[in-house]
mmCIF file of C-alpha atoms and ligand atoms in Angstrom:
data_model
loop_
_atom_site.group_PDB
_atom_site.id
_atom_site.type_symbol
_atom_site.label_atom_id
_atom_site.label_comp_id
_atom_site.label_asym_id
_atom_site.label_seq_id
_atom_site.Cartn_x
_atom_site.Cartn_y
_atom_site.Cartn_z
ATOM 1 C CA GLY A 1 0.101 -10.516 51.008
ATOM 2 C CA GLY A 2 -0.233 -8.034 49.233
ATOM 3 C CA SER A 3 3.192 -6.617 49.087
ATOM 4 C CA GLY A 4 4.598 -9.473 47.517
ATOM 5 C CA ALA A 5 2.310 -9.563 44.896
ATOM 6 C CA THR A 6 3.003 -6.130 43.680
ATOM 7 C CA GLN A 7 6.644 -7.195 43.990
ATOM 8 C CA SER A 8 6.943 -9.749 42.082
ATOM 9 C CA ASP A 9 4.396 -7.218 39.988
ATOM 10 C CA ARG A 10 7.166 -4.392 39.929
ATOM 11 C CA GLN A 11 10.231 -8.065 38.589
ATOM 12 C CA ARG A 12 7.252 -8.661 35.774
ATOM 13 C CA ALA A 13 7.848 -5.610 34.395
ATOM 14 C CA ARG A 14 10.856 -5.388 34.917
ATOM 15 C CA MET A 15 12.008 -8.270 32.376
ATOM 16 C CA ARG A 16 9.628 -6.823 30.081
ATOM 17 C CA LEU A 17 11.677 -4.072 30.360
ATOM 18 C CA SER A 18 14.684 -5.961 29.686
ATOM 19 C CA LEU A 19 13.377 -7.991 27.261
ATOM 20 C CA GLN A 20 11.667 -4.635 25.154
ATOM 21 C CA GLU A 21 15.932 -3.844 25.013
ATOM 22 C CA HIS A 22 16.984 -6.251 23.803
ATOM 23 C CA LEU A 23 14.459 -6.895 21.325
ATOM 24 C CA TRP A 24 15.338 -3.231 20.513
ATOM 25 C CA GLU A 25 18.555 -4.010 20.067
ATOM 26 C CA PHE A 26 18.647 -7.690 18.059
ATOM 27 C CA TYR A 27 16.371 -5.390 16.008
ATOM 28 C CA GLN A 28 19.677 -3.172 14.805
ATOM 29 C CA ASN A 29 22.215 -5.294 15.206
ATOM 30 C CA ASN A 30 20.619 -7.862 13.658
ATOM 31 C CA VAL A 31 17.008 -7.899 12.634
ATOM 32 C CA ASN A 32 17.582 -4.880 10.432
ATOM 33 C CA ILE A 33 20.252 -4.291 6.767
ATOM 34 C CA PRO A 34 21.932 -1.104 6.762
ATOM 35 C CA THR A 35 20.328 0.615 3.496
ATOM 36 C CA GLU A 36 23.728 0.319 1.260
ATOM 37 C CA GLU A 37 23.737 -3.428 1.149
ATOM 38 C CA GLN A 38 19.918 -3.264 -0.082
ATOM 39 C CA ALA A 39 20.515 -0.863 -2.626
ATOM 40 C CA VAL A 40 23.522 -3.190 -3.903
ATOM 41 C CA ALA A 41 21.146 -6.156 -3.600
ATOM 42 C CA ARG A 42 18.055 -3.961 -5.338
ATOM 43 C CA ARG A 43 20.526 -2.815 -8.179
ATOM 44 C CA ALA A 44 21.827 -6.361 -8.802
ATOM 45 C CA ALA A 45 17.942 -7.239 -9.100
ATOM 46 C CA LEU A 46 16.770 -5.042 -11.673
ATOM 47 C CA ASP A 47 20.006 -5.451 -13.929
ATOM 48 C CA ILE A 48 19.289 -9.565 -14.617
ATOM 49 C CA CYS A 49 14.994 -7.466 -14.590
ATOM 50 C CA ALA A 50 16.363 -5.444 -17.685
ATOM 51 C CA GLU A 51 18.700 -7.990 -19.202
ATOM 52 C CA LEU A 52 15.968 -10.720 -19.014
ATOM 53 C CA ARG A 53 12.494 -8.200 -20.871
ATOM 54 C CA VAL A 54 15.181 -7.258 -24.098
ATOM 55 C CA PHE A 55 15.657 -11.290 -23.690
ATOM 56 C CA LEU A 56 11.697 -12.329 -24.054
ATOM 57 C CA HIS A 57 11.312 -9.595 -25.822
ATOM 58 C CA ALA A 58 13.920 -10.522 -28.462
ATOM 59 C CA LYS A 59 12.969 -13.567 -29.036
ATOM 60 C CA LEU A 60 9.681 -13.997 -28.002
ATOM 61 C CA PRO A 61 8.020 -11.327 -29.960
ATOM 62 C CA ASP A 62 5.039 -12.683 -29.698
ATOM 63 C CA MET A 63 4.257 -14.060 -26.067
ATOM 64 C CA PRO A 64 1.367 -12.819 -24.702
ATOM 65 C CA LEU A 65 2.737 -10.642 -21.325
ATOM 66 C CA ARG A 66 2.849 -7.223 -19.311
ATOM 67 C CA GLU A 67 6.154 -5.921 -18.023
ATOM 68 C CA MET A 68 8.589 -7.946 -15.107
ATOM 69 C CA TYR A 69 8.458 -6.603 -12.663
ATOM 70 C CA LEU A 70 10.632 -6.976 -8.789
ATOM 71 C CA SER A 71 9.149 -7.279 -5.140
ATOM 72 C CA GLY A 72 9.087 -8.452 -2.802
ATOM 73 C CA SER A 73 10.425 -7.490 1.209
ATOM 74 C CA LEU A 74 13.466 -6.435 -0.571
ATOM 75 C CA TYR A 75 10.939 -3.436 -2.103
ATOM 76 C CA ASP A 76 8.580 -2.827 0.893
ATOM 77 C CA ASP A 77 11.923 -2.557 3.454
ATOM 78 C CA LEU A 78 9.918 -5.507 4.874
ATOM 79 C CA GLN A 79 13.407 -8.456 4.362
ATOM 80 C CA VAL A 80 15.207 -8.770 7.152
ATOM 81 C CA VAL A 81 18.848 -10.120 8.122
ATOM 82 C CA THR A 82 20.900 -10.246 4.852
ATOM 83 C CA ALA A 83 19.266 -8.601 1.074
ATOM 84 C CA ASP A 84 19.256 -11.973 -0.627
ATOM 85 C CA HIS A 85 16.510 -12.839 -2.048
ATOM 86 C CA ALA A 86 13.690 -10.822 -4.421
ATOM 87 C CA GLN A 87 10.405 -12.418 -6.494
ATOM 88 C CA LEU A 88 10.855 -11.608 -10.896
ATOM 89 C CA MET A 89 7.101 -11.253 -11.202
ATOM 90 C CA VAL A 90 5.673 -12.392 -14.469
ATOM 91 C CA PRO A 91 2.024 -11.056 -15.409
ATOM 92 C CA LEU A 92 0.206 -13.285 -18.194
ATOM 93 C CA ILE A 93 -2.118 -12.066 -20.669
ATOM 94 C CA LEU A 94 -5.207 -14.214 -21.241
ATOM 95 C CA GLU A 95 -8.045 -13.629 -22.750
ATOM 96 C CA LYS A 96 -10.353 -12.652 -20.505
ATOM 97 C CA ASN A 97 -13.244 -14.544 -22.989
ATOM 98 C CA LEU A 98 -11.401 -17.764 -23.490
ATOM 99 C CA TRP A 99 -10.526 -18.264 -19.513
ATOM 100 C CA SER A 100 -11.590 -18.134 -16.560
ATOM 101 C CA SER A 101 -11.599 -19.162 -12.840
ATOM 102 C CA ILE A 102 -12.706 -21.380 -10.210
ATOM 103 C CA PRO A 103 -12.688 -20.500 -6.571
ATOM 104 C CA GLY A 104 -10.518 -24.375 -4.831
ATOM 105 C CA GLU A 105 -13.769 -24.463 -2.506
ATOM 106 C CA ASP A 106 -15.527 -24.646 -5.439
ATOM 107 C CA THR A 107 -13.232 -28.276 -6.975
ATOM 108 C CA ILE A 108 -13.662 -31.247 -5.645
ATOM 109 C CA MET A 109 -10.415 -30.054 -3.739
ATOM 110 C CA ASN A 110 -12.027 -27.847 -1.567
ATOM 111 C CA VAL A 111 -9.604 -25.516 -0.795
ATOM 112 C CA PRO A 112 -10.089 -21.716 -0.021
ATOM 113 C CA GLY A 113 -6.757 -20.149 -1.182
ATOM 114 C CA PHE A 114 -6.263 -21.908 -4.448
ATOM 115 C CA TRP A 115 -8.210 -21.315 -7.810
ATOM 116 C CA LEU A 116 -8.310 -23.262 -11.039
ATOM 117 C CA VAL A 117 -7.874 -21.363 -14.519
ATOM 118 C CA ARG A 118 -9.970 -22.780 -17.482
ATOM 119 C CA ARG A 119 -10.534 -22.977 -20.510
ATOM 120 C CA GLU A 120 -14.015 -21.899 -22.122
ATOM 121 C CA ASN A 121 -15.634 -22.025 -25.750
ATOM 122 C CA LEU A 122 -12.862 -24.714 -27.113
ATOM 123 C CA GLU A 123 -16.425 -25.192 -29.300
ATOM 124 C CA TYR A 124 -15.770 -22.014 -31.461
ATOM 125 C CA PHE A 125 -12.258 -20.799 -29.634
ATOM 126 C CA PRO A 126 -10.264 -24.412 -30.444
ATOM 127 C CA ARG A 127 -7.110 -25.304 -29.847
ATOM 128 C CA ASN A 128 -4.200 -22.540 -30.328
ATOM 129 C CA SER A 129 -6.484 -19.728 -30.597
ATOM 130 C CA SER A 130 -4.625 -19.429 -26.923
ATOM 131 C CA TYR A 131 -0.934 -18.681 -27.406
ATOM 132 C CA TRP A 132 -1.122 -20.232 -23.519
ATOM 133 C CA ASP A 133 -3.149 -23.137 -24.800
ATOM 134 C CA ARG A 134 0.571 -24.169 -25.123
ATOM 135 C CA CYS A 135 0.114 -24.960 -21.229
ATOM 136 C CA MET A 136 -3.057 -26.303 -20.984
ATOM 137 C CA VAL A 137 -3.577 -30.496 -19.237
ATOM 138 C CA GLY A 138 -6.819 -31.055 -18.690
ATOM 139 C CA GLY A 139 -8.966 -28.322 -19.766
ATOM 140 C CA TYR A 140 -6.670 -26.125 -17.226
ATOM 141 C CA LEU A 141 -4.224 -23.449 -17.978
ATOM 142 C CA SER A 142 -1.424 -25.850 -15.253
ATOM 143 C CA PRO A 143 0.799 -23.633 -13.214
ATOM 144 C CA LYS A 144 3.948 -26.418 -13.070
ATOM 145 C CA SER A 145 3.476 -26.204 -17.563
ATOM 146 C CA VAL A 146 4.187 -22.175 -17.634
ATOM 147 C CA LEU A 147 6.897 -22.226 -14.981
ATOM 148 C CA GLU A 148 7.821 -25.697 -17.734
ATOM 149 C CA VAL A 149 8.039 -23.487 -20.044
ATOM 150 C CA PHE A 150 10.100 -20.000 -18.488
ATOM 151 C CA ASP A 151 12.183 -22.989 -17.594
ATOM 152 C CA LYS A 152 13.578 -23.960 -20.952
ATOM 153 C CA LEU A 153 13.835 -20.573 -21.609
ATOM 154 C CA VAL A 154 15.929 -18.859 -18.680
ATOM 155 C CA ALA A 155 17.938 -22.594 -17.782
ATOM 156 C CA GLY A 156 18.089 -23.419 -21.138
ATOM 157 C CA SER A 157 18.639 -20.091 -23.979
ATOM 158 C CA ILE A 158 20.217 -17.531 -21.967
ATOM 159 C CA ASN A 159 24.037 -17.222 -22.590
ATOM 160 C CA TRP A 160 24.253 -16.405 -17.890
ATOM 161 C CA PRO A 161 27.798 -16.771 -18.029
ATOM 162 C CA ALA A 162 28.409 -13.842 -20.961
ATOM 163 C CA ILE A 163 25.584 -11.296 -19.523
ATOM 164 C CA GLY A 164 27.531 -12.050 -15.738
ATOM 165 C CA SER A 165 30.743 -10.863 -17.476
ATOM 166 C CA VAL A 166 28.962 -7.998 -18.898
ATOM 167 C CA LEU A 167 27.037 -7.549 -15.858
ATOM 168 C CA ASP A 168 29.362 -8.534 -13.482
ATOM 169 C CA TYR A 169 28.168 -11.195 -11.380
ATOM 170 C CA ILE A 170 28.204 -14.754 -11.452
ATOM 171 C CA ILE A 171 24.500 -15.595 -12.806
ATOM 172 C CA ARG A 172 23.591 -19.334 -12.909
ATOM 173 C CA PRO A 173 19.876 -21.296 -12.569
ATOM 174 C CA VAL A 174 19.386 -23.180 -9.484
ATOM 175 C CA VAL A 175 18.770 -26.632 -10.301
ATOM 176 C CA PRO A 176 16.510 -28.632 -8.881
ATOM 177 C CA SER A 177 14.658 -25.631 -7.721
ATOM 178 C CA GLU A 178 10.554 -26.733 -7.427
ATOM 179 C CA THR A 179 10.615 -23.001 -8.489
ATOM 180 C CA LEU A 180 12.535 -21.557 -11.170
ATOM 181 C CA THR A 181 15.264 -19.610 -9.445
ATOM 182 C CA LEU A 182 18.259 -17.665 -10.041
ATOM 183 C CA GLU A 183 21.393 -17.260 -7.898
ATOM 184 C CA VAL A 184 23.951 -14.262 -9.269
ATOM 185 C CA GLN A 185 26.867 -13.488 -6.950
ATOM 186 C CA TYR A 186 26.993 -9.933 -6.647
ATOM 187 C CA GLU A 187 29.627 -9.775 -4.462
ATOM 188 C CA MET A 188 32.717 -12.085 -3.416
ATOM 189 C CA ASP A 189 30.788 -12.797 -0.518
ATOM 190 C CA ARG A 190 27.380 -11.936 -1.401
ATOM 191 C CA LYS A 191 24.320 -13.696 -3.143
ATOM 192 C CA LEU A 192 20.505 -13.155 -4.424
ATOM 193 C CA TYR A 193 18.522 -15.757 -4.992
ATOM 194 C CA VAL A 194 15.616 -13.811 -8.168
ATOM 195 C CA ASP A 195 12.275 -15.522 -8.191
ATOM 196 C CA PHE A 196 10.528 -16.318 -11.275
ATOM 197 C CA LEU A 197 6.645 -15.807 -10.650
ATOM 198 C CA PRO A 198 4.710 -15.638 -13.076
ATOM 199 C CA LEU A 199 1.184 -14.330 -12.856
ATOM 200 C CA LEU A 200 -2.208 -13.604 -13.139
ATOM 201 C CA VAL A 201 -3.857 -11.125 -12.729
ATOM 202 C CA MET A 202 -7.893 -11.855 -13.345
ATOM 203 C CA GLU A 203 -10.427 -9.631 -13.937
ATOM 204 C CA ASP A 204 -12.390 -8.068 -10.768
ATOM 205 C CA GLY A 205 -7.835 -7.967 -9.917
ATOM 206 C CA THR A 206 -7.364 -10.847 -7.789
ATOM 207 C CA SER A 207 -3.427 -11.854 -8.249
ATOM 208 C CA LEU A 208 -2.798 -16.383 -9.518
ATOM 209 C CA ILE A 209 0.226 -17.268 -8.255
ATOM 210 C CA ALA A 210 1.813 -19.679 -10.118
ATOM 211 C CA LYS A 211 3.321 -21.470 -6.803
ATOM 212 C CA PRO A 212 2.124 -25.288 -6.089
ATOM 213 C CA HIS A 213 0.667 -26.420 -2.842
ATOM 214 C CA ARG A 214 3.145 -27.213 -1.569
ATOM 215 C CA LEU A 215 1.210 -30.667 -0.238
ATOM 216 C CA ALA A 216 0.762 -31.329 -4.750
ATOM 217 C CA ALA A 217 -0.213 -34.434 -4.828
ATOM 218 C CA GLU A 218 -1.124 -35.116 -8.813
ATOM 219 C CA ARG A 219 -5.416 -34.121 -8.015
ATOM 220 C CA HIS A 220 -3.008 -30.301 -6.788
ATOM 221 C CA GLU A 221 -1.145 -29.804 -10.344
ATOM 222 C CA ASN A 222 -3.237 -27.976 -12.186
ATOM 223 C CA LEU A 223 -4.270 -25.564 -9.116
ATOM 224 C CA TRP A 224 -3.345 -21.336 -9.041
ATOM 225 C CA ARG A 225 -2.461 -20.269 -6.129
ATOM 226 C CA GLN A 226 -4.101 -16.953 -4.491
ATOM 227 C CA SER A 227 -1.633 -14.461 -3.598
ATOM 228 C CA PHE A 228 -2.452 -11.230 -0.873
ATOM 229 C CA ARG A 229 1.419 -10.306 -0.234
ATOM 230 C CA VAL A 230 0.448 -7.151 -1.712
ATOM 231 C CA ALA A 231 -2.824 -6.006 0.221
ATOM 232 C CA GLU A 232 -2.331 -7.789 3.232
ATOM 233 C CA THR A 233 1.698 -5.691 3.637
ATOM 234 C CA ALA A 234 -0.030 -2.713 2.462
ATOM 235 C CA ARG A 235 -2.383 -2.799 4.922
ATOM 236 C CA LEU A 236 -0.044 -3.514 7.952
ATOM 237 C CA ARG A 237 1.850 -0.747 6.600
ATOM 238 C CA ALA A 238 -1.067 1.291 6.968
ATOM 239 C CA LEU A 239 -1.839 0.536 10.228
ATOM 240 C CA ASP A 240 1.088 1.770 11.061
ATOM 241 C CA GLN A 241 1.225 4.955 9.570
ATOM 242 C CA GLU A 242 -2.334 5.694 11.377
ATOM 243 C CA ASP A 243 -0.787 5.440 14.271
ATOM 244 C CA GLY A 244 3.278 6.047 14.388
ATOM 245 C CA GLY A 245 2.961 1.780 15.412
ATOM 246 C CA CYS A 246 6.068 -0.478 15.770
ATOM 247 C CA ARG A 247 3.718 -3.842 13.874
ATOM 248 C CA CYS A 248 5.902 -4.408 10.886
ATOM 249 C CA ALA A 249 8.756 -3.416 13.002
ATOM 250 C CA CYS A 250 7.451 -6.688 14.919
ATOM 251 C CA LEU A 251 6.873 -8.261 11.792
ATOM 252 C CA LYS A 252 10.696 -7.902 10.720
ATOM 253 C CA LEU A 253 11.594 -9.793 14.662
ATOM 254 C CA ALA A 254 9.132 -12.734 13.815
ATOM 255 C CA LYS A 255 10.681 -12.842 10.420
ATOM 256 C CA ALA A 256 13.601 -13.046 11.747
ATOM 257 C CA VAL A 257 13.958 -15.210 14.884
ATOM 258 C CA CYS A 258 11.940 -17.760 12.217
ATOM 259 C CA LYS A 259 15.268 -17.274 9.479
ATOM 260 C CA LEU A 260 17.447 -17.545 12.533
ATOM 261 C CA ASN A 261 16.199 -20.635 14.240
ATOM 262 C CA PRO A 262 16.002 -23.975 11.600
ATOM 263 C CA ALA A 263 12.677 -24.405 14.484
ATOM 264 C CA LEU A 264 10.420 -21.750 13.459
ATOM 265 C CA HIS A 265 11.943 -22.808 9.167
ATOM 266 C CA ARG A 266 8.388 -23.370 8.129
ATOM 267 C CA LEU A 267 6.415 -20.163 9.000
ATOM 268 C CA ASN A 268 6.566 -16.805 6.093
ATOM 269 C CA ALA A 269 6.364 -14.334 6.139
ATOM 270 C CA SER A 270 2.475 -14.136 4.581
ATOM 271 C CA GLN A 271 1.248 -16.227 8.705
ATOM 272 C CA LEU A 272 3.493 -14.354 10.941
ATOM 273 C CA THR A 273 2.047 -11.329 8.443
ATOM 274 C CA ASN A 274 -1.850 -13.149 9.213
ATOM 275 C CA THR A 275 -1.348 -12.940 12.905
ATOM 276 C CA ILE A 276 -0.309 -9.078 13.357
ATOM 277 C CA LEU A 277 -3.239 -8.307 10.784
ATOM 278 C CA LEU A 278 -5.476 -10.360 13.589
ATOM 279 C CA LEU A 279 -4.062 -9.380 16.475
ATOM 280 C CA CYS A 280 -4.323 -5.482 16.030
ATOM 281 C CA GLU A 281 -8.724 -5.782 15.766
ATOM 282 C CA LYS A 282 -8.189 -6.429 19.431
ATOM 283 C CA GLU A 283 -5.590 -4.828 20.692
ATOM 284 C CA GLY A 284 -4.894 -0.798 19.880
ATOM 285 C CA ASP A 285 -1.394 0.472 21.547
ATOM 286 C CA TRP A 286 1.157 -0.364 19.044
ATOM 287 C CA THR A 287 3.414 1.978 20.361
ATOM 288 C CA ARG A 288 7.305 1.643 20.013
ATOM 289 C CA GLU A 289 6.762 0.723 24.294
ATOM 290 C CA ALA A 290 4.754 -2.121 23.699
ATOM 291 C CA LEU A 291 7.593 -4.006 21.536
ATOM 292 C CA ALA A 292 7.174 -6.643 24.232
ATOM 293 C CA ASP A 293 3.815 -7.140 25.201
ATOM 294 C CA ARG A 294 3.432 -7.755 21.684
ATOM 295 C CA PHE A 295 5.548 -9.397 20.752
ATOM 296 C CA LEU A 296 4.781 -12.201 23.293
ATOM 297 C CA GLN A 297 0.545 -11.480 22.534
ATOM 298 C CA LEU A 298 1.971 -12.749 18.806
ATOM 299 C CA LEU A 299 3.622 -15.803 20.181
ATOM 300 C CA ARG A 300 0.858 -16.866 22.127
ATOM 301 C CA ALA A 301 -1.420 -16.294 19.671
ATOM 302 C CA LEU A 302 0.814 -18.824 17.172
ATOM 303 C CA VAL A 303 0.294 -21.069 19.582
ATOM 304 C CA GLY A 304 -2.792 -20.549 18.966
ATOM 305 C CA HIS A 305 -3.364 -20.989 15.927
ATOM 306 C CA LEU A 306 -1.297 -23.848 15.816
ATOM 307 C CA GLU A 307 -3.383 -25.607 19.127
ATOM 308 C CA ALA A 308 -5.761 -25.307 17.037
ATOM 309 C CA GLY A 309 -4.437 -26.446 12.911
ATOM 310 C CA ARG A 310 -5.425 -23.156 11.523
ATOM 311 C CA LEU A 311 -4.294 -19.302 10.749
ATOM 312 C CA GLN A 312 -7.644 -16.941 9.221
ATOM 313 C CA CYS A 313 -6.465 -14.979 6.842
ATOM 314 C CA ALA A 314 -7.269 -11.589 7.613
ATOM 315 C CA LEU A 315 -8.966 -11.227 4.192
ATOM 316 C CA SER A 316 -10.295 -13.605 3.391
ATOM 317 C CA PRO A 317 -11.176 -16.243 6.543
ATOM 318 C CA LYS A 318 -11.971 -18.801 4.583
ATOM 319 C CA VAL A 319 -8.870 -19.531 3.858
ATOM 320 C CA ASN A 320 -6.278 -21.178 6.226
ATOM 321 C CA LEU A 321 -3.083 -19.980 5.424
ATOM 322 C CA PHE A 322 -1.740 -23.355 7.456
ATOM 323 C CA CYS A 323 -2.795 -25.887 5.035
ATOM 324 C CA GLU A 324 -0.043 -26.707 3.356
ATOM 325 C CA LEU A 325 1.895 -27.692 7.341
ATOM 326 C CA THR A 326 1.335 -31.479 7.603
ATOM 327 C CA GLU A 327 -0.084 -32.596 11.585
ATOM 328 C CA GLN A 328 3.429 -33.327 13.001
ATOM 329 C CA GLU A 329 4.802 -29.492 11.386
ATOM 330 C CA VAL A 330 2.359 -28.367 12.930
ATOM 331 C CA ASP A 331 2.804 -30.232 16.739
ATOM 332 C CA GLU A 332 6.836 -28.790 16.115
ATOM 333 C CA LEU A 333 6.306 -25.170 15.910
ATOM 334 C CA GLY A 334 3.385 -25.134 18.189
ATOM 335 C CA TYR A 335 5.968 -27.079 20.659
ATOM 336 C CA THR A 336 8.601 -24.850 20.147
ATOM 337 C CA LEU A 337 6.636 -21.320 20.265
ATOM 338 C CA TYR A 338 5.368 -22.736 23.413
ATOM 339 C CA CYS A 339 8.848 -23.161 24.769
ATOM 340 C CA ALA A 340 9.774 -19.249 23.118
ATOM 341 C CA LEU A 341 6.923 -18.205 26.050
ATOM 342 C CA SER A 342 9.079 -18.704 28.818
ATOM 343 C CA ASP A 343 12.254 -17.865 27.853
ATOM 344 C CA PRO A 344 11.607 -15.243 25.110
ATOM 345 C CA GLU A 345 14.629 -14.154 24.870
ATOM 346 C CA GLY A 346 16.617 -17.349 24.418
ATOM 347 C CA LEU A 347 15.001 -16.216 20.863
ATOM 348 C CA LEU A 348 17.423 -14.152 20.714
ATOM 349 C CA ARG A 349 20.659 -16.030 20.964
ATOM 350 C CA THR A 350 21.803 -16.733 17.599
HETATM 351 P P1 GDP B 1 10.067 -12.464 3.116
HETATM 352 O O1 GDP B 1 10.690 -13.933 1.594
HETATM 353 O O2 GDP B 1 9.826 -13.923 4.014
HETATM 354 O O3 GDP B 1 10.707 -12.033 2.875
HETATM 355 O O4 GDP B 1 9.187 -13.270 2.593
HETATM 356 P P2 GDP B 1 8.203 -11.266 1.545
HETATM 357 O O5 GDP B 1 6.456 -11.173 1.911
HETATM 358 O O6 GDP B 1 9.032 -10.890 0.575
HETATM 359 O O7 GDP B 1 7.009 -12.828 0.780
HETATM 360 C C1 GDP B 1 7.666 -13.625 -0.268
HETATM 361 C C2 GDP B 1 6.945 -14.923 -0.338
HETATM 362 O O8 GDP B 1 5.557 -13.967 -1.042
HETATM 363 C C3 GDP B 1 7.772 -15.667 -1.844
HETATM 364 O O9 GDP B 1 7.979 -16.968 -1.668
HETATM 365 C C4 GDP B 1 6.913 -15.447 -2.779
HETATM 366 O O10 GDP B 1 6.386 -16.721 -3.672
HETATM 367 C C5 GDP B 1 5.436 -14.768 -1.889
HETATM 368 N N1 GDP B 1 4.397 -14.157 -2.798
HETATM 369 C C6 GDP B 1 3.097 -14.731 -2.552
HETATM 370 N N2 GDP B 1 3.193 -13.264 -3.522
HETATM 371 C C7 GDP B 1 3.382 -13.016 -3.522
HETATM 372 C C8 GDP B 1 3.776 -11.672 -5.116
HETATM 373 O O11 GDP B 1 2.467 -10.649 -5.091
HETATM 374 N N3 GDP B 1 4.939 -10.994 -4.631
HETATM 375 C C9 GDP B 1 5.693 -11.390 -4.160
HETATM 376 N N4 GDP B 1 7.148 -10.719 -4.007
HETATM 377 N N5 GDP B 1 6.649 -12.316 -3.267
HETATM 378 C C10 GDP B 1 4.756 -13.381 -3.271
#
C-alpha cells in the first residue's frame, strides 16, 4: 500500500544519503592529493623540462620545435590518488605548404579521431626540404618515427645520471615503453612518470599527438591521434564555474575508482570526462547534494554506452571513444560496472 511505498522511498533516500557521505569521505581521504604533494611533483617535472630544453637547444639547434611545456591532470587539479605522472608536450613546427592533414574517416582505415599527415609538393620541394622529412614513411609523417627520433636522444644521448645527481633525483628512461617515458624518483618513496608527447597543431587549431592507436595493426602506424583534452577539460570546468557544480569532483571520484580497481583500468580520463559532458546535456542539478545521484547516473550511463559499444566524443560526435577497446574488454567493463550499480559502495573499498 501507500505507506509501504513511502517507507521504501525513505529507505532509498537514507541509502543515498549514506552513499553521498561515503563519496565525500572517500574524496577527502583517497582521491584528492594534498597540495604539498602536488607542488613537489610539479617542481620535479619542471626541473626535468628545463634541463631538456637546454639540452635540445644545445644539441639540436635546428630541430624545428616550439617550446616544450608540461601538461596533464597534474596541472589541472584533476589528478587523483597520487601525484605520479605528467606529459611533456613537444610541439613540432611543420611547414604549412609541405604538410596537410587528412581526417581518418576519409582514409581507407575509416577511423574518426585519427589523422594522416601527408607530405605535399614533393616535386617542387624534394625530400629533405623539411626537417621532418626524415620521419616520412610512405609519403606520410610517421608518429612512430618521430617518437624514435626522441627516443634515441632521450634514452641514448642524455646523461641522466649526471643530470639527476645535480637535481638530486634518480632519473631513468623506462624501457620498454611504447610512449617515451622517464621515471623520476624525487623522494625515497615517490616516483613521477613523465611521458614525452610530440604534438602537431594544425592550421585550423586541431591538435594531433604522437600516441599510437592501441590496436595498431601495421596499417594504423601512420595515424596521429586527435587530442580533445584541452577543450573537454575547459568545458567541464566552465560548467562547474557557472553553477558551483560538482562535475570535476564526480570525475575525480570516477577516475580514482578506475585507478584503484584493476577491472576498470581500461577506462580513461577522456572517456569519463565525455560521459559526464554528455550527461550535462540532460541533467542540470550538479549541486554537492546531488553528488550521489549524479555518480550513480554516471555509472548507469557508462553501462549504457558499453552495451552500445560506442561512446561519442562530446566535442566531435563522429568519434567513438571506445574504438580502441576489444569486444571482450567492453563486455568485462560493462559487467563490472553493471554489478557495481547494485553495490556502489563496493567501489570505494580499496
Ligand atoms: P590522467 O592521466 O588519467 O590523470 O588524465 P589526463 O587528463 O592527465 O590525461 C592524460 C592522458 O591523455 C595521457 O594518456 C595522454 O597521452 C592523453 N592526452 C591526450 N591529449 C593530451 C593533451 O593534450 N595533453 C596531455 N597532457 N595529455 C593528453
